Amino acid sequence: MDEVNEIKKLTVETVYRLNNKEQKNLEKELEKVFHKKVKIDASVNAGILGGIRIKDKSKLYDASFLNFLNNSKV
């Protein structure tokens, strides 16, 4: 039903649980990026160490600290 209403469903992972205000602010920012209404399914993943991961069906936008460390050339 959400696809019919052009609502983009995203899964968001952060190190801590987002409060309602943070989640609403994130939804507003993501709506600007995707140019459509966004619905977030937020979860906690302490393994990412910091930052955020956003999953959109088959795409992963990984701005986590773990990803940064894994891709750093030391």
Protein backbone atom coordinates (compact mmCIF):
# COMPACT_ATOMS: atom_id res chain seq x y z
CA MET A 1 0.00 0.00 0.00
CA ASP A 2 2.87 2.38 0.76
CA GLU A 3 4.28 1.95 -2.76
CA VAL A 4 0.91 2.94 -4.22
CA ASN A 5 0.97 6.09 -2.06
CA GLU A 6 4.60 6.72 -3.10
CA ILE A 7 5.98 6.32 0.39
CA LYS A 8 9.58 5.14 0.47
CA LYS A 9 10.29 2.61 3.22
CA LEU A 10 13.80 2.75 4.66
CA THR A 11 15.55 0.77 7.36
CA VAL A 12 17.86 2.89 9.48
CA GLU A 13 20.54 1.57 11.84
CA THR A 14 22.18 3.75 14.48
CA VAL A 15 24.26 3.03 17.57
CA TYR A 16 21.55 4.31 19.90
CA ARG A 17 17.77 4.40 19.76
CA LEU A 18 16.48 7.51 18.01
CA ASN A 19 13.92 9.50 19.96
CA ASN A 20 10.76 10.71 18.20
CA LYS A 21 12.18 14.16 17.43
CA GLU A 22 15.39 12.72 15.93
CA GLN A 23 13.43 10.24 13.84
CA LYS A 24 11.07 12.93 12.51
CA ASN A 25 14.02 15.21 11.67
CA LEU A 26 15.78 12.35 9.87
CA GLU A 27 12.60 11.55 7.92
CA LYS A 28 12.32 15.21 6.83
CA GLU A 29 15.94 15.26 5.64
CA LEU A 30 15.58 11.97 3.77
CA GLU A 31 12.39 13.22 2.11
CA LYS A 32 14.47 16.06 0.66
CA VAL A 33 17.03 13.56 -0.66
CA PHE A 34 14.55 11.08 -2.15
CA HIS A 35 11.91 13.66 -3.20
CA LYS A 36 9.06 11.64 -1.70
CA LYS A 37 7.45 10.79 1.62
CA VAL A 38 9.67 8.54 3.77
CA LYS A 39 8.75 5.98 6.41
CA ILE A 40 11.60 4.80 8.66
CA ASP A 41 11.99 1.50 10.44
CA ALA A 42 14.70 2.41 12.96
CA SER A 43 16.85 -0.15 14.77
CA VAL A 44 19.92 -0.18 16.98
CA ASN A 45 23.19 -1.76 15.85
CA ALA A 46 26.06 -1.12 18.27
CA GLY A 47 28.40 -2.96 15.90
CA ILE A 48 28.59 0.00 13.50
CA LEU A 49 30.42 1.98 16.23
CA GLY A 50 28.87 5.31 15.17
CA GLY A 51 27.22 7.05 12.25
CA ILE A 52 24.27 5.63 10.36
CA ARG A 53 23.29 2.97 7.83
CA ILE A 54 20.27 3.43 5.60
CA LYS A 55 18.87 0.47 3.66
CA ASP A 56 16.54 0.94 0.70
CA LYS A 57 15.43 -2.44 -0.68
CA SER A 58 18.63 -3.45 -2.52
CA LYS A 59 20.79 -0.38 -1.74
CA LEU A 60 22.83 0.32 1.36
CA TYR A 61 23.98 3.83 2.20
CA ASP A 62 26.70 3.23 4.78
CA ALA A 63 27.94 6.28 6.68
CA SER A 64 29.00 4.25 9.70
CA PHE A 65 32.28 4.56 11.54
CA LEU A 66 32.87 0.83 11.02
CA ASN A 67 32.64 1.33 7.25
CA PHE A 68 35.07 4.25 7.49
CA LEU A 69 37.56 2.10 9.43
CA ASN A 70 37.20 -0.82 7.02
CA ASN A 71 37.87 1.45 4.04
CA SER A 72 40.72 3.45 5.57
CA LYS A 73 44.18 2.88 4.21
CA VAL A 74 46.50 2.88 7.17
